[in-house]
Coordinates of C-alpha atoms and ligand atoms in Angstrom, one line a residue:
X1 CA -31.9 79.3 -98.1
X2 CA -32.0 82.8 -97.1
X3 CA -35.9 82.2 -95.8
X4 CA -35.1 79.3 -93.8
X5 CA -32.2 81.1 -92.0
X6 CA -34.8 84.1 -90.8
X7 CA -37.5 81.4 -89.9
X8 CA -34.4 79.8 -87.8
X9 CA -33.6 83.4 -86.6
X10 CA -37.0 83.7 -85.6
X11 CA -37.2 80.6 -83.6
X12 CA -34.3 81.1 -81.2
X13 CA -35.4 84.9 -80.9
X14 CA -38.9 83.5 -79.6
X15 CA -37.1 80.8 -77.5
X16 CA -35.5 83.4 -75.8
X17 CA -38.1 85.8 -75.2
X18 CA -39.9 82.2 -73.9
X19 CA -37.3 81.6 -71.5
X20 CA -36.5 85.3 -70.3
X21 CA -40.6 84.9 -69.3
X22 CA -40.7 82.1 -68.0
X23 CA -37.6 82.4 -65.7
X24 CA -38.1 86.5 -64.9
X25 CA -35.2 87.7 -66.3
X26 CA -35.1 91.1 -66.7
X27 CA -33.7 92.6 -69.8
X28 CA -31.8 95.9 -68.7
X29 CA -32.4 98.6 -70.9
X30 CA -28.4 99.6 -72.0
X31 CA -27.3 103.4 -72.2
X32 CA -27.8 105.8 -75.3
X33 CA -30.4 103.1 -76.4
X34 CA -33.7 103.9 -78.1
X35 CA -35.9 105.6 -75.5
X36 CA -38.4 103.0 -74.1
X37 CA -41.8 102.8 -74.7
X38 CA -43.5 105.9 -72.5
X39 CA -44.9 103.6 -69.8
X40 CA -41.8 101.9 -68.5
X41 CA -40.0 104.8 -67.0
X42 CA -38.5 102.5 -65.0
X43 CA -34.7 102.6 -66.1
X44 CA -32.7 105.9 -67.0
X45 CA -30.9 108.2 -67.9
X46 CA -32.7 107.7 -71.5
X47 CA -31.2 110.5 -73.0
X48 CA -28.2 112.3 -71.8
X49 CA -26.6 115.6 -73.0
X50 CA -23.4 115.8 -75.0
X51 CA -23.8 119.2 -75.3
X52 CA -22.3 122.2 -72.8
X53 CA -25.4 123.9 -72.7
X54 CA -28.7 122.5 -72.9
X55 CA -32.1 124.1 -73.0
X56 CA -34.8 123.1 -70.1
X57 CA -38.0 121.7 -71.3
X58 CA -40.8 123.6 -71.0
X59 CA -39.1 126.6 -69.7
X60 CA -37.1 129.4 -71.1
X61 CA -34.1 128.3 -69.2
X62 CA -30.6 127.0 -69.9
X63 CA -28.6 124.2 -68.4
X64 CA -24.8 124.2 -68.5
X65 CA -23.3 121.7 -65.7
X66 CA -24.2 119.8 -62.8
X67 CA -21.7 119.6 -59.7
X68 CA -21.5 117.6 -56.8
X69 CA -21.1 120.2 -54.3
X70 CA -22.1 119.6 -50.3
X71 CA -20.3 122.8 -48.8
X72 CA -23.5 124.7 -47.6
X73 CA -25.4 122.7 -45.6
X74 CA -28.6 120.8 -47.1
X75 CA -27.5 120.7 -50.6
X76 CA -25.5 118.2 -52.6
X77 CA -25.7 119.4 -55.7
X78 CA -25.1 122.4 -57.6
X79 CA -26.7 123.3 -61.2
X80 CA -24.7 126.0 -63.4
X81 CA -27.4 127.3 -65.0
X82 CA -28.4 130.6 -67.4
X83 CA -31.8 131.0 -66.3
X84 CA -34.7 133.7 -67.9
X85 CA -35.0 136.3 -64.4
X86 CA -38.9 137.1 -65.0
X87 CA -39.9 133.8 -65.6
X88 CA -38.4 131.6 -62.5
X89 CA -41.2 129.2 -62.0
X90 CA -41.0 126.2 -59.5
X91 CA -38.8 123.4 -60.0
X92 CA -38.1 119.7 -59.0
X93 CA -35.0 117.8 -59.1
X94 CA -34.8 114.2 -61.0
X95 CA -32.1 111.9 -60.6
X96 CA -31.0 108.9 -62.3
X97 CA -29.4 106.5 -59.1
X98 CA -27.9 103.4 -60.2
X99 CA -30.3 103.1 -63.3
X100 CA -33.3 104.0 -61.7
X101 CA -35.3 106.7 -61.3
X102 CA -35.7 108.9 -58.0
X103 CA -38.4 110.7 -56.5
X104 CA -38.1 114.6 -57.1
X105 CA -37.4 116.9 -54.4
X106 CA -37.3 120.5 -54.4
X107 CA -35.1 122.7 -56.3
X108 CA -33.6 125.8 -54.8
X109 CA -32.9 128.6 -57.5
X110 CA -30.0 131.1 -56.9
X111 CA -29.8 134.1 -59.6
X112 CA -26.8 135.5 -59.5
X113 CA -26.7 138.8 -57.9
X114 CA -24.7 140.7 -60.9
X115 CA -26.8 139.8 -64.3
X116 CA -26.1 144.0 -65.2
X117 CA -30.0 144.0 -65.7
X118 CA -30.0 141.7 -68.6
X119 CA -33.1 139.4 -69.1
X120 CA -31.3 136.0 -68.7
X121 CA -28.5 135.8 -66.1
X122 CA -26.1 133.2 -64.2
X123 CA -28.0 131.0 -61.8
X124 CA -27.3 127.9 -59.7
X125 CA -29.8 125.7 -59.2
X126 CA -29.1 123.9 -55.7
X127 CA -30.3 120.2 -55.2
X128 CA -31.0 117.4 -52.8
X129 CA -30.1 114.1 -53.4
X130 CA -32.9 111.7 -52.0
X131 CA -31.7 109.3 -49.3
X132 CA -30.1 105.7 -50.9
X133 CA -29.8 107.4 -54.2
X134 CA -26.2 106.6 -56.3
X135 CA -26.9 109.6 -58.3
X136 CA -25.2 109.7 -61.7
X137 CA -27.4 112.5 -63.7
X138 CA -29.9 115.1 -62.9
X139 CA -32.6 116.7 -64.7
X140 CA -35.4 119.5 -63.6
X141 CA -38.9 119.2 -63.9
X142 CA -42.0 121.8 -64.0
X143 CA -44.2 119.3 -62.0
X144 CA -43.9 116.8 -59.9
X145 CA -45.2 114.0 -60.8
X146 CA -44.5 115.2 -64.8
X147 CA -41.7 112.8 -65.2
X148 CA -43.7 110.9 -68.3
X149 CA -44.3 113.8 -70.6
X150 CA -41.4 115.3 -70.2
X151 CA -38.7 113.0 -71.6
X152 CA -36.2 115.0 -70.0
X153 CA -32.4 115.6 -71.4
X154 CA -30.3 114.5 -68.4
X155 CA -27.0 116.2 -67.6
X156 CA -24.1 114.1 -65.9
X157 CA -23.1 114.8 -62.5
X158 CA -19.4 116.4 -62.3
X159 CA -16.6 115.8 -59.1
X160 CA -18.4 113.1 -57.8
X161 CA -16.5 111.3 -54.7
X162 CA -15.6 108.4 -56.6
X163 CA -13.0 110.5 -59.0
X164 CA -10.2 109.6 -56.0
X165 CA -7.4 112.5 -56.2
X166 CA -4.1 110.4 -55.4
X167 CA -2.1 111.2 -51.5
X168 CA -4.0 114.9 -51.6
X169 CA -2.5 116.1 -54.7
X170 CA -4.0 118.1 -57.3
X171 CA -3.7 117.6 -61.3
X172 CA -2.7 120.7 -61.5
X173 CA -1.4 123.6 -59.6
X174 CA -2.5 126.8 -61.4
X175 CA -5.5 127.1 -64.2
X176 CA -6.6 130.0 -66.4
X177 CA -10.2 130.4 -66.8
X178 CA -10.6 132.7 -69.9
X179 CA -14.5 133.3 -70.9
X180 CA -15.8 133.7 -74.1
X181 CA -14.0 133.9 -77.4
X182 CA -16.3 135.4 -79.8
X183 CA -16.4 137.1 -83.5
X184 CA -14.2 136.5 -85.4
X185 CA -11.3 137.5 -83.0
X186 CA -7.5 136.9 -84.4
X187 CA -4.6 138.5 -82.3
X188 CA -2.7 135.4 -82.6
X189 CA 0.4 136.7 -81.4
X190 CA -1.0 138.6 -78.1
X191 CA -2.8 135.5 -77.8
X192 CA 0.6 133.0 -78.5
X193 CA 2.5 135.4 -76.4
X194 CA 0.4 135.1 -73.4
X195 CA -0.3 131.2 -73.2
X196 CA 3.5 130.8 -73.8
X197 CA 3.9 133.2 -70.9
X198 CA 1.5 131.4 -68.4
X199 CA 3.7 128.4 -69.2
X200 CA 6.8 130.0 -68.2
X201 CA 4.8 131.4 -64.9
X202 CA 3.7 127.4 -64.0
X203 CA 0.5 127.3 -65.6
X204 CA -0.8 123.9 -66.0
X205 CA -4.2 123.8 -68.0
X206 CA -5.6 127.3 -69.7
X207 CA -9.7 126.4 -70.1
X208 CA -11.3 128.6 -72.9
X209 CA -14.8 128.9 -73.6
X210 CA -15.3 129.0 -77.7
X211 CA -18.0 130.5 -79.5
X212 CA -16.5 131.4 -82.7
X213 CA -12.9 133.0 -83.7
X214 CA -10.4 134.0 -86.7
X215 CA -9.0 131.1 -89.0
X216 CA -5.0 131.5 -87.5
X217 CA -6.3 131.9 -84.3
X218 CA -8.5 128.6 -84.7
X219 CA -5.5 126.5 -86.0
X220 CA -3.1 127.9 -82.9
X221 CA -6.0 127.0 -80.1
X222 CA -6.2 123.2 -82.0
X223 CA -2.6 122.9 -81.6
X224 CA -2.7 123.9 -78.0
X225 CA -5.7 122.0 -77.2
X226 CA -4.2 118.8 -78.9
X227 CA -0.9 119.2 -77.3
X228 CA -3.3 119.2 -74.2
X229 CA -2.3 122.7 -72.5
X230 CA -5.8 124.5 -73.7
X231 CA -9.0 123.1 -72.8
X232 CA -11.4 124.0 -75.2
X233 CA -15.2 124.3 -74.3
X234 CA -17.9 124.8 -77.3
X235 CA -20.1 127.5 -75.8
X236 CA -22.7 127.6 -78.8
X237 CA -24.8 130.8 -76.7
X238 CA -25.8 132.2 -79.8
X239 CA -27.4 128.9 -80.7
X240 CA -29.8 129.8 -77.7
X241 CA -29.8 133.6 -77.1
X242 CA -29.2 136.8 -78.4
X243 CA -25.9 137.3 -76.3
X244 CA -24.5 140.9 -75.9
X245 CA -21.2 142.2 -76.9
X246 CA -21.0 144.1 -74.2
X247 CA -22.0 144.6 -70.3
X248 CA -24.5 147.6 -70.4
X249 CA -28.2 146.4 -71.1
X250 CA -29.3 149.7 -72.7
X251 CA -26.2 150.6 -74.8
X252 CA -25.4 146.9 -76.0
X253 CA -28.7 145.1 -75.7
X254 CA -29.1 141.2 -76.1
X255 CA -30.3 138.6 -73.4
X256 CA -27.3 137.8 -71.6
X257 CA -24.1 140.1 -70.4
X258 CA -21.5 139.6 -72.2
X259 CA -21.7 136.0 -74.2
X260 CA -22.7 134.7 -70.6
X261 CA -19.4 135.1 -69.1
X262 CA -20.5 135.0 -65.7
X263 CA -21.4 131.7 -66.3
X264 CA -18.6 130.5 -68.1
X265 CA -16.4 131.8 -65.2
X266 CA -18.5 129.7 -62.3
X267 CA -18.5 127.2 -64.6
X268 CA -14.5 127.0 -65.3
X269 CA -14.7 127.3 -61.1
X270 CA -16.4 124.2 -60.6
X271 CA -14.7 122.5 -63.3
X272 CA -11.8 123.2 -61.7
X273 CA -12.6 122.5 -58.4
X274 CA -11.0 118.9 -57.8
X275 CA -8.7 119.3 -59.8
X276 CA -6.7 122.5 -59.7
X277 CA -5.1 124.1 -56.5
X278 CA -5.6 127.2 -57.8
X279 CA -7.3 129.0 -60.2
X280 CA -7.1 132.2 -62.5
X281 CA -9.4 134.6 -63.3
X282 CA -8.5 136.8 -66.4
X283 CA -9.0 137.6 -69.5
X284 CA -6.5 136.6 -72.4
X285 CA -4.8 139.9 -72.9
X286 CA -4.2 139.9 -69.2
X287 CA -0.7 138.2 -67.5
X288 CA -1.1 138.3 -63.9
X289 CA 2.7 138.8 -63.4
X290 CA 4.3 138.2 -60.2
X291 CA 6.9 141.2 -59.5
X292 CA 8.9 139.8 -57.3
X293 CA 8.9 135.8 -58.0
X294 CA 10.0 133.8 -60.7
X295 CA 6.7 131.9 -60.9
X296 CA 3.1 131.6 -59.6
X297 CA 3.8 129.0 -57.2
X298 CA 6.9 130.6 -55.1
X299 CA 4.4 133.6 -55.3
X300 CA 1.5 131.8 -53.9
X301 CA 3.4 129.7 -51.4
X302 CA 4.8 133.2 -50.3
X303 CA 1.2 134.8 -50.1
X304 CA -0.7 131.8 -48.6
X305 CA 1.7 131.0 -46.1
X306 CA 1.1 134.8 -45.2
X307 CA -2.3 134.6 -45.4
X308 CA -3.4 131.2 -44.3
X309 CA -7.1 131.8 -44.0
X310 CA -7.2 133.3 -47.4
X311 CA -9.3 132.2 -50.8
X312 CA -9.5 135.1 -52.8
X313 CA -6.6 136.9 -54.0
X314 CA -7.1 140.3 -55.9
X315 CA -4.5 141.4 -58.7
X316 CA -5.2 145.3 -59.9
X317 CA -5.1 145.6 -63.4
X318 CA -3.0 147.7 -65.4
X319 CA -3.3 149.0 -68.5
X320 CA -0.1 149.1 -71.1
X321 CA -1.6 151.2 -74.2
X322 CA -0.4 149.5 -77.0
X323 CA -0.7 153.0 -79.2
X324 CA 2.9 153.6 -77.6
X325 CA 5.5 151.7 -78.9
X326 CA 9.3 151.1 -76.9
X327 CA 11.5 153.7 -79.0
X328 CA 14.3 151.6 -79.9
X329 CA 11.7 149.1 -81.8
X330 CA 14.3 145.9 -80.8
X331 CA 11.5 143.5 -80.4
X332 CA 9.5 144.8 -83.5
X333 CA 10.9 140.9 -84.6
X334 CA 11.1 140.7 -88.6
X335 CA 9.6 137.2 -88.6
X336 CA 6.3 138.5 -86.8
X337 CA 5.8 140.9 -88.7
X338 CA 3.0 139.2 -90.9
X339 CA 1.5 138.0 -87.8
X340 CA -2.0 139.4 -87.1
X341 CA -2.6 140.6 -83.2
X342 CA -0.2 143.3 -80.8
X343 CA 3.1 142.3 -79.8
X344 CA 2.8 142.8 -76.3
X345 CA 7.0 142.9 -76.0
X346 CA 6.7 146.4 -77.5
X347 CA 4.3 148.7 -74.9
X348 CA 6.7 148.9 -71.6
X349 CA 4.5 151.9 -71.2
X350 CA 2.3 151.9 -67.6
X351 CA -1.1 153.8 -67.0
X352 CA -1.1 154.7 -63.6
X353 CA -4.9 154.0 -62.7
X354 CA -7.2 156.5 -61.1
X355 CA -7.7 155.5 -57.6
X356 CA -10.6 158.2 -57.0
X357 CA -12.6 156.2 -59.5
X358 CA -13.4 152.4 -59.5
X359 CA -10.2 150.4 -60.5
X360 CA -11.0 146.7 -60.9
X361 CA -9.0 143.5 -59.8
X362 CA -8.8 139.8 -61.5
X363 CA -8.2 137.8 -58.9
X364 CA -6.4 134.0 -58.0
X365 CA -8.7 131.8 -55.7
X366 CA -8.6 128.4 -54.5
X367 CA -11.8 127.3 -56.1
X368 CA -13.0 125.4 -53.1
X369 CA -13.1 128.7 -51.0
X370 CA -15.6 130.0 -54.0
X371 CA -19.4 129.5 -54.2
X372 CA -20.3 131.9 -56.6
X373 CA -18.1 134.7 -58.9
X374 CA -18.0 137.6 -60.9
X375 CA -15.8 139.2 -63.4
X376 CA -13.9 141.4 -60.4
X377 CA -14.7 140.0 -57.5
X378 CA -16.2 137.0 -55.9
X379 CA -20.2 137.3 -55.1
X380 CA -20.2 134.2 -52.7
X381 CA -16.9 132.3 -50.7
X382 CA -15.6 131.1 -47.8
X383 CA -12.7 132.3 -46.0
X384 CA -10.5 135.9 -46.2
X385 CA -10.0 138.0 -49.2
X386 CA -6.5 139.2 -49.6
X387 CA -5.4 142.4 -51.9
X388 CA -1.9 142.1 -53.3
X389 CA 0.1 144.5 -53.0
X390 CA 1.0 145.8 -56.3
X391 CA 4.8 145.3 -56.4
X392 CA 4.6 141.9 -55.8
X393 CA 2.0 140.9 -58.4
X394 CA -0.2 143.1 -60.9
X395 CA -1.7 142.4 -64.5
X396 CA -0.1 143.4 -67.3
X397 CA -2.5 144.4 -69.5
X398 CA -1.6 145.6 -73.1
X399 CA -4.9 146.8 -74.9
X400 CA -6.3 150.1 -76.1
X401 CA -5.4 152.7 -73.6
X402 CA -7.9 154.0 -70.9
X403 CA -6.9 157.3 -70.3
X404 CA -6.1 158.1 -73.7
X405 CA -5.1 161.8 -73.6
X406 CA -2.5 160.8 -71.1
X407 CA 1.5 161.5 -72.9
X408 CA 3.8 158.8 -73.0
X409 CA 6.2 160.9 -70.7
X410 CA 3.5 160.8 -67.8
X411 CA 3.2 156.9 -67.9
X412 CA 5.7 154.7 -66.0
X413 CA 8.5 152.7 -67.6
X414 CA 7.8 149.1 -67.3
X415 CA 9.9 146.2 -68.7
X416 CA 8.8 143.2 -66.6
X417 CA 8.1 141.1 -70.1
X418 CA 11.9 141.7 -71.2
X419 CA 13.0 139.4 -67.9
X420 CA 11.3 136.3 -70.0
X421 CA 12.3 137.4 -73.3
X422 CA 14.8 134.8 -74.7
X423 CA 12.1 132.2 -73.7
X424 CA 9.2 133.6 -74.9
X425 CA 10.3 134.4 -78.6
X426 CA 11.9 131.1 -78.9
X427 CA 8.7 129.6 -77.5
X428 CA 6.0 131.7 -79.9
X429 CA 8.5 131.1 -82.6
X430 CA 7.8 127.3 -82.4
X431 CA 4.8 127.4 -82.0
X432 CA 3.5 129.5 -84.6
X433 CA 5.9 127.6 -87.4
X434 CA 4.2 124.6 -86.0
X435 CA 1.4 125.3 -87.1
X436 CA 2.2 127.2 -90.5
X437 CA 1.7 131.0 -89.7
X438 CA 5.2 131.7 -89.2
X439 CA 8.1 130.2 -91.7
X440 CA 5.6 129.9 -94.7
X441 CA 7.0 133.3 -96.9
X442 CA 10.0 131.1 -97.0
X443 CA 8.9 128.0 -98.3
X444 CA 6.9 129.8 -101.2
Ligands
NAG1 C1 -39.1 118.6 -75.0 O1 -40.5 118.6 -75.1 C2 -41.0 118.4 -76.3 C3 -42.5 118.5 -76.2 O2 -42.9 119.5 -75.3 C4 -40.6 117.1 -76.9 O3 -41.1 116.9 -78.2 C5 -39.1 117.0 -76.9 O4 -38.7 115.7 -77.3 C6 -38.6 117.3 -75.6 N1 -37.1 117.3 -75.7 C7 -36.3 116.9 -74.7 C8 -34.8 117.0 -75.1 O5 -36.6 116.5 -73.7
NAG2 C1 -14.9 118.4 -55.0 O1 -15.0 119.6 -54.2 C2 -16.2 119.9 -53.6 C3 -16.1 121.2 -52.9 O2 -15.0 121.2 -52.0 C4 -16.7 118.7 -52.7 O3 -18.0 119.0 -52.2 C5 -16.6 117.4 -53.5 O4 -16.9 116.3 -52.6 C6 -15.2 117.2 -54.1 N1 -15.2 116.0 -54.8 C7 -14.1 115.1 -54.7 C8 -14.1 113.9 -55.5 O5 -13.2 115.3 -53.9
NAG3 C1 -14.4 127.4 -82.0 O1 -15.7 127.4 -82.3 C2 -16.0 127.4 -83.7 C3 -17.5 127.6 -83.9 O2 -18.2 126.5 -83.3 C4 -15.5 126.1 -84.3 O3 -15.7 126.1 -85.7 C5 -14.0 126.0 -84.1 O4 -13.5 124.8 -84.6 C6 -13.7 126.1 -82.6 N1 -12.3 126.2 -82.4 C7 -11.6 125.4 -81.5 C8 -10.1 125.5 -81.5 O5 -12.1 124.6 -80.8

């Protein structure tokens, strides 16, 4: 029984393959298939990246994400990239059009210009699609005509023209870009506190690049990526390189600045960039707090009209030691008290900063005026730059103090947080008894 069936089997299979000959039908190899056979590079892509970050054959270089992007002139694509500085060697661009390979053309590499001296550092890599190419992936190879040995990983092409936006409107109006959550970092109320305070500024989407963190903190960023508010990105760079802790080459060491910020940031730019009308640059125990607004948007629509021409908006930062506490303790909640992180409700306490030394910014951009950015400013845009002044926005800032040896009596009273109070503690309350941390001494 069981023979005769496979001899059957066998029959129609070679009937098939018969007829396919005899009438030239061509068998299309289907995606995420077995790679074919070596000498029939003639379909693609054959093996595409699911990961954020994806190591170059051949070279000691890093691939992140691949963006459509024809603002400068003789370029269509741009390559986020983390690319090893010494050892830039030539490179080709590959494309995958409509299921068929293209011929390569040149690559164009751009290091970023601040890598703080660390071997590896943020790069673009800018290509050209060839004429009558429907380009869905790229890849880059060390030769030109390599395209056989290399069995390259190809990475998707992002914001391509077909992903319509509706009557000009954007997804979203405001995103956070926050970089690089590392160690084993757990200030879950800070961190509850300020997402549930971009919400109640008009934040739409808060995109956070993950390398590892704290167990509450890990069950508080599920919840808000579930619900769809966070966005969260594996960034597995220690998978790759020895990534610093800090910025300074010498005193930290590693390969890359900083768990590759830089990159993350560009990346969270172009991620953005169809989708967001604006976007925020900050770190997640920053709040860049309009003064004088209720919101981001009456702030912006206030500033832009204002400033027209104007891409880059730069926020000074200010620093709220969290070593001094509000005297009458009223927000020193009983029900956070087993919490871990700072409750930033508690400093009202303002550093006035040093103007005769370097006092960075953060800054809100409309990512389509950006090419390239860095941590405090941008490094490449189009368009004006704009500084705020600081009584109509600044960050708020609660961390270890900067100019520690200052008295409490010589900082400046600032209470900004306490207009949002009612909504914010009712909002971190819900959120953290919805996901056990608070409400669970009760139940036991
Ligand atoms: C990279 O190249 C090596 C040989 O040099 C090959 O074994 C491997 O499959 C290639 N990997 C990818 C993802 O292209
Ligand atoms: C996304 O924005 C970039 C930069 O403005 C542009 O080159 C690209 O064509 C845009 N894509 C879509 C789908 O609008
Ligand atoms: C963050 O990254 C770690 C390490 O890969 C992972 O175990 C964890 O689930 C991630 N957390 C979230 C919320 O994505």
């Amino acid at each position: 029984m069981d023979k005769s069936r496979h001899l059957r089997k066998a029959y129609i299979v070679l009937f098939v393959v018969t007829l396919i000959f005899i009438f030239g039908i061509s068998v299309k190899t289907p995606w995420k298939s077995i790679p074919p056979p070596r000498e029939n590079l003639d379909t693609c892509p054959f093996q595409i990246s699911d990961q954020t970050i994806t190591p170059l054959n051949n070279t000691k270089h890093l691939l992140v994400s691949a963006f459509m992007d024809q603002r400068v002139k003789g370029f269509d694509i741009r390559i986020i990239s983390i690319f090893r500085r010494d050892s830039i060697q030539t490179l080709y661009c590959l494309f995958c059009c409509a299921g068929q390979l293209s011929n390569t053309t040149p690559a164009t590499v751009l290091v970023h210009s601040d890598h703080f001296s660390f071997p590896f550092g943020a790069t673009d890599v800018m290509c050209q699609i060839p004429p009558k190419c429907e380009a869905t992936h790229v890849t880059l190879l060390t030769h030109p005509n390599d395209v056989k040995s290399l069995n390259p990983n190809w990475v998707p092409i992002r914001n391509k023209k077909t992903e319509k936006k509706e009557n000009n409107k954007f997804q979203f109006d405001f995103t956070v870009c926050i970089s690089n959550l590392f160690g084993d970092y757990n200030n879950v109320l800070q961190f509850a506190q300020t997402l549930e305070m971009y919400r109640l500024l008009g934040v739409d989407r808060v995109v956070i690049y993950n390398t590892s963190c704290g167990p509450e903190l890990n069950r508080l960023l599920k919840s808000y990526s579930d619900e769809g508010f966070v966005e969260m990105v594996p960034w597995p760079i220690n998978k790759h390189l020895k990534p610093s802790r800090g910025w300074h080459v010498t005193e930290h060491g590693g390969d890359l600045h900083y768990y590759g910020q830089l990159t993350t940031l560009n990346e969270c730019v172009y991620r953005s960039m169809n989708r967001s009308r604006y976007v925020l640059l900050n770190d997640i125990d920053e709040i860049i707090m309009p003064y004088q607004h209720d919101n981001l948007k009456s702030l912006m629509d206030m500033l832009q009209k204002q400033h027209p021409k104007t891409g880059v908006f730069l926020i000074e930062n200010h620093i709220f030691p969290k070593k001094h506490f509000e005297p009458s303790r009223r927000f020193n909640l009983p029900q956070w008290k087993k919490v871990p992180g700072i409750n930033i409700l508690e400093h009202i306490y303002r550093e006035d900063p040093q103007r005769n030394i370097y006092h960075p910014h953060k800054m809100i951009v409309q990512p389509r005026m950006v090419e390239q950015t860095s941590v405090h400013e941008v490094l490449k845009n189009f368009g004006e730059r704009y500084k705020v002044p600081l009584d109509v926005c600044r960050i708020v800032h609660v961390r270890v103090a900067l100019q520690g040896h200052l008295k409490m009596e010589q900082l400046n009273i600032d209470k900004r947080l306490w207009d949002f109070n009612e909504k914010l503690i009712s909002n971190v309350d819900k959120v953290l008894k919805k996901v056990g941390i608070l409400g669970s001494e009760q139940q036991m």
